[in-house]
Amino acid sequence: GQQVMQIPQYQHVQEGEDFTTYCNSSTTLSNIQWYKQRPGGHPVFLIQLVKSGEVKKQKRLTFQFGEAKKNSSLHITATQTTDVGTYFCAGNNNDMRFGAGTRLTVKP
Amino acid sequence: KAGVTQTPRYLIKTRGQQVTLSCSPISGHRSVSWYQQTPGQGLQFLFEYFSETQRNKGNFPGRFSGRQFSNSRSEMNVSTLELGDSALYLCASSFLAGLTGELFFGEGSRLTVL
């Protein structure tokens, strides 16, 4: 069945450094979504990518969907302490498969 | 507008018992999906309901079941509880079917099985 692998599992950065998390699916996806979950909180939707090769930006966040619609990345430029949390990708192909998440910690 | 409401927020059960969790979606949303979150397995999709019909189902045993009512509220039931069922159960609502749009998650129901 479909599997979504996400790396790295953890990332600790100094405030101001960049951060990237990657997702790779074993099958072609119809779309991929990204969520952020703060400690003790619930996942909050960030973005959905649908088109092959799509790139979307939200302020310091850049999301990419691969040409084959099997991989995706989230890049944060100049991290801030408010970026702390776990970032999940979720690949959709008739069911939703979440990556294991990347837990980001930011040292002020 | 009100967000997704899940009840109860916390509950403790013993092995062999059954549990029912409730989810009230955002007004106007007809899709409700359920997820299990554990430290070991992460977030796993259970099933999705849209207009009272189950549309998609994840890879969980038949002990996990759900339903959706005409007002879009949804319940999930786990029978014959096992220790491994201890988890945070999240539901999410969406305007669109098929998990193709933004999912709005509730705070979750934290189940502990003793």
GROMACS .gro file of C-alpha atoms in nm:
model
  222
    1GLY     CA    1   0.000   0.000   0.000
    2GLN     CA    2   0.088   0.364  -0.013
    3GLN     CA    3   0.358   0.478   0.227
    4VAL     CA    4   0.481   0.828   0.298
    5MET     CA    5   0.831   0.865   0.435
    6GLN     CA    6   0.936   1.192   0.599
    7ILE     CA    7   1.283   1.304   0.698
    8PRO     CA    8   1.444   1.415   0.915
    9GLN     CA    9   1.265   1.298   1.227
   10TYR     CA   10   1.412   1.579   1.434
   11GLN     CA   11   1.579   1.908   1.349
   12HIS     CA   12   1.730   2.149   1.596
   13VAL     CA   13   1.833   2.487   1.458
   14GLN     CA   14   1.959   2.817   1.582
   15GLU     CA   15   1.712   3.100   1.537
   16GLY     CA   16   1.769   3.256   1.197
   17GLU     CA   17   1.887   2.935   1.031
   18ASP     CA   18   1.690   2.767   0.755
   19PHE     CA   19   1.495   2.441   0.791
   20THR     CA   20   1.376   2.184   0.539
   21THR     CA   21   1.168   1.870   0.574
   22TYR     CA   22   1.114   1.619   0.295
   23CYS     CA   23   0.839   1.373   0.214
   24ASN     CA   24   0.849   1.086  -0.031
   25SER     CA   25   0.559   0.864  -0.131
   26SER     CA   26   0.582   0.513  -0.272
   27THR     CA   27   0.294   0.593  -0.507
   28THR     CA   28   0.178   0.891  -0.709
   29LEU     CA   29  -0.039   1.123  -0.506
   30SER     CA   30  -0.347   1.315  -0.609
   31ASN     CA   31  -0.248   1.589  -0.367
   32ILE     CA   32  -0.030   1.651  -0.067
   33GLN     CA   33  -0.107   1.860   0.236
   34TRP     CA   34   0.117   2.003   0.505
   35TYR     CA   35   0.022   2.050   0.868
   36LYS     CA   36   0.187   2.195   1.176
   37GLN     CA   37   0.123   2.062   1.524
   38ARG     CA   38   0.242   2.253   1.826
   39PRO     CA   39   0.328   2.055   2.141
   40GLY     CA   40   0.002   1.954   2.308
   41GLY     CA   41  -0.201   2.086   2.019
   42HIS     CA   42  -0.377   1.951   1.714
   43PRO     CA   43  -0.262   1.961   1.352
   44VAL     CA   44  -0.327   2.289   1.176
   45PHE     CA   45  -0.348   2.302   0.798
   46LEU     CA   46  -0.073   2.493   0.622
   47ILE     CA   47  -0.121   2.426   0.252
   48GLN     CA   48  -0.231   2.183  -0.016
   49LEU     CA   49  -0.038   2.112  -0.335
   50VAL     CA   50  -0.214   1.953  -0.630
   51LYS     CA   51  -0.021   2.016  -0.950
   52SER     CA   52   0.296   1.850  -1.067
   53GLY     CA   53   0.596   2.074  -0.998
   54GLU     CA   54   0.386   2.319  -0.798
   55VAL     CA   55   0.562   2.570  -0.573
   56LYS     CA   56   0.376   2.781  -0.320
   57LYS     CA   57   0.503   3.038  -0.076
   58GLN     CA   58   0.362   3.165   0.251
   59LYS     CA   59   0.587   3.438   0.388
   60ARG     CA   60   0.899   3.248   0.504
   61LEU     CA   61   0.758   2.905   0.409
   62THR     CA   62   0.810   2.752   0.065
   63PHE     CA   63   0.632   2.431  -0.039
   64GLN     CA   64   0.717   2.220  -0.340
   65PHE     CA   65   0.548   1.924  -0.506
   66GLY     CA   66   0.766   1.706  -0.724
   67GLU     CA   67   0.719   1.659  -1.097
   68ALA     CA   68   0.617   1.297  -1.047
   69LYS     CA   69   0.379   1.394  -0.763
   70LYS     CA   70   0.558   1.153  -0.532
   71ASN     CA   71   0.768   1.388  -0.324
   72SER     CA   72   0.734   1.720  -0.153
   73SER     CA   73   0.930   1.957   0.066
   74LEU     CA   74   0.871   2.238   0.310
   75HIS     CA   75   1.143   2.497   0.353
   76ILE     CA   76   1.142   2.764   0.622
   77THR     CA   77   1.377   3.057   0.577
   78ALA     CA   78   1.526   3.228   0.881
   79THR     CA   79   1.347   3.027   1.147
   80GLN     CA   80   1.188   3.196   1.446
   81THR     CA   81   1.097   3.055   1.786
   82THR     CA   82   0.732   3.062   1.679
   83ASP     CA   83   0.813   2.800   1.415
   84VAL     CA   84   0.861   2.534   1.685
   85GLY     CA   85   0.642   2.228   1.638
   86THR     CA   86   0.606   1.912   1.435
   87TYR     CA   87   0.549   1.944   1.063
   88PHE     CA   88   0.358   1.667   0.890
   89CYS     CA   89   0.300   1.597   0.527
   90ALA     CA   90  -0.011   1.404   0.430
   91GLY     CA   91  -0.035   1.233   0.096
   92ASN     CA   92  -0.377   1.166  -0.050
   93ASN     CA   93  -0.450   0.882  -0.290
   94ASN     CA   94  -0.799   0.770  -0.186
   95ASP     CA   95  -0.678   0.754   0.169
   96MET     CA   96  -0.470   0.994   0.372
   97ARG     CA   97  -0.119   0.879   0.466
   98PHE     CA   98   0.074   1.100   0.704
   99GLY     CA   99   0.448   1.119   0.724
  100ALA     CA  100   0.600   1.053   1.064
  101GLY     CA  101   0.658   1.425   1.106
  102THR     CA  102   0.966   1.639   1.161
  103ARG     CA  103   0.994   1.790   1.505
  104LEU     CA  104   1.155   2.132   1.482
  105THR     CA  105   1.313   2.300   1.781
  106VAL     CA  106   1.461   2.649   1.759
  107LYS     CA  107   1.725   2.784   1.992
  108PRO     CA  108   1.691   3.159   2.050
  109LYS     CA  109  -1.772   3.013   1.371
  110ALA     CA  110  -1.728   2.724   1.613
  111GLY     CA  111  -1.450   2.477   1.544
  112VAL     CA  112  -1.454   2.100   1.546
  113THR     CA  113  -1.570   1.966   1.883
  114GLN     CA  114  -1.468   1.628   2.014
  115THR     CA  115  -1.604   1.460   2.325
  116PRO     CA  116  -1.496   1.333   2.562
  117ARG     CA  117  -1.152   1.494   2.580
  118TYR     CA  118  -1.009   1.230   2.811
  119LEU     CA  119  -1.119   0.884   2.905
  120ILE     CA  120  -0.984   0.574   3.070
  121LYS     CA  121  -1.105   0.225   2.986
  122THR     CA  122  -0.994  -0.127   3.064
  123ARG     CA  123  -0.908  -0.403   2.821
  124GLY     CA  124  -1.208  -0.569   2.664
  125GLN     CA  125  -1.437  -0.270   2.705
  126GLN     CA  126  -1.571  -0.065   2.421
  127VAL     CA  127  -1.566   0.310   2.368
  128THR     CA  128  -1.758   0.562   2.162
  129LEU     CA  129  -1.612   0.898   2.066
  130SER     CA  130  -1.805   1.187   1.922
  131CYS     CA  131  -1.715   1.456   1.673
  132SER     CA  132  -1.918   1.761   1.576
  133PRO     CA  133  -1.785   1.921   1.258
  134ILE     CA  134  -1.775   2.284   1.163
  135SER     CA  135  -2.118   2.399   1.052
  136GLY     CA  136  -2.163   2.331   0.681
  137HIS     CA  137  -1.892   2.067   0.662
  138ARG     CA  138  -2.019   1.729   0.554
  139SER     CA  139  -1.691   1.537   0.555
  140VAL     CA  140  -1.562   1.396   0.882
  141SER     CA  141  -1.248   1.187   0.901
  142TRP     CA  142  -1.089   1.012   1.196
  143TYR     CA  143  -0.725   0.957   1.286
  144GLN     CA  144  -0.527   0.775   1.551
  145GLN     CA  145  -0.212   0.943   1.680
  146THR     CA  146   0.046   0.754   1.885
  147PRO     CA  147   0.413   0.825   1.957
  148GLY     CA  148   0.515   0.503   1.787
  149GLN     CA  149   0.293   0.498   1.477
  150GLY     CA  150   0.232   0.868   1.429
  151LEU     CA  151  -0.087   0.989   1.265
  152GLN     CA  152  -0.286   0.715   1.098
  153PHE     CA  153  -0.605   0.753   0.896
  154LEU     CA  154  -0.901   0.551   1.019
  155PHE     CA  155  -1.192   0.643   0.792
  156GLU     CA  156  -1.381   0.924   0.626
  157TYR     CA  157  -1.754   0.984   0.617
  158PHE     CA  158  -1.936   1.215   0.382
  159SER     CA  159  -2.313   1.259   0.379
  160GLU     CA  160  -2.356   0.960   0.611
  161THR     CA  161  -2.155   0.727   0.384
  162GLN     CA  162  -1.812   0.587   0.451
  163ARG     CA  163  -1.597   0.695   0.160
  164ASN     CA  164  -1.250   0.578   0.256
  165LYS     CA  165  -1.107   0.344   0.512
  166GLY     CA  166  -0.758   0.302   0.648
  167ASN     CA  167  -0.587  -0.018   0.748
  168PHE     CA  168  -0.742  -0.084   1.087
  169PRO     CA  169  -0.917  -0.397   1.217
  170GLY     CA  170  -1.293  -0.427   1.219
  171ARG     CA  171  -1.299  -0.339   1.590
  172PHE     CA  172  -1.278   0.020   1.472
  173SER     CA  173  -1.602   0.143   1.325
  174GLY     CA  174  -1.778   0.469   1.269
  175ARG     CA  175  -2.092   0.632   1.151
  176GLN     CA  176  -2.220   0.970   1.054
  177PHE     CA  177  -2.558   1.118   1.125
  178SER     CA  178  -2.777   1.337   0.908
  179ASN     CA  179  -2.652   1.649   1.089
  180SER     CA  180  -2.293   1.546   0.992
  181ARG     CA  181  -2.195   1.465   1.348
  182SER     CA  182  -1.989   1.151   1.360
  183GLU     CA  183  -1.907   0.883   1.611
  184MET     CA  184  -1.636   0.624   1.614
  185ASN     CA  185  -1.649   0.308   1.818
  186VAL     CA  186  -1.373   0.077   1.927
  187SER     CA  187  -1.481  -0.258   2.060
  188THR     CA  188  -1.284  -0.510   2.267
  189LEU     CA  189  -1.022  -0.255   2.361
  190GLU     CA  190  -0.657  -0.353   2.366
  191LEU     CA  191  -0.368  -0.182   2.542
  192GLY     CA  192  -0.235  -0.075   2.203
  193ASP     CA  193  -0.550   0.127   2.139
  194SER     CA  194  -0.429   0.390   2.384
  195ALA     CA  195  -0.389   0.698   2.169
  196LEU     CA  196  -0.508   1.044   2.083
  197TYR     CA  197  -0.804   1.012   1.848
  198LEU     CA  198  -0.848   1.312   1.624
  199CYS     CA  199  -1.132   1.395   1.398
  200ALA     CA  200  -1.122   1.648   1.121
  201SER     CA  201  -1.396   1.810   0.919
  202SER     CA  202  -1.385   1.942   0.568
  203PHE     CA  203  -1.620   2.105   0.324
  204LEU     CA  204  -1.504   1.880   0.042
  205ALA     CA  205  -1.526   1.504   0.021
  206GLY     CA  206  -1.235   1.274  -0.043
  207LEU     CA  207  -0.988   1.456   0.183
  208THR     CA  208  -0.914   1.697  -0.100
  209GLY     CA  209  -0.946   2.017   0.092
  210GLU     CA  210  -0.828   2.175   0.411
  211LEU     CA  211  -0.889   1.956   0.712
  212PHE     CA  212  -0.990   2.126   1.034
  213PHE     CA  213  -0.889   1.915   1.332
  214GLY     CA  214  -1.050   1.898   1.671
  215GLU     CA  215  -0.855   1.892   1.996
  216GLY     CA  216  -0.881   1.515   2.013
  217SER     CA  217  -1.000   1.251   2.257
  218ARG     CA  218  -0.720   1.097   2.458
  219LEU     CA  219  -0.797   0.734   2.533
  220THR     CA  220  -0.603   0.535   2.789
  221VAL     CA  221  -0.659   0.161   2.804
  222LEU     CA  222  -0.551  -0.011   3.124
   0.00000   0.00000   0.00000
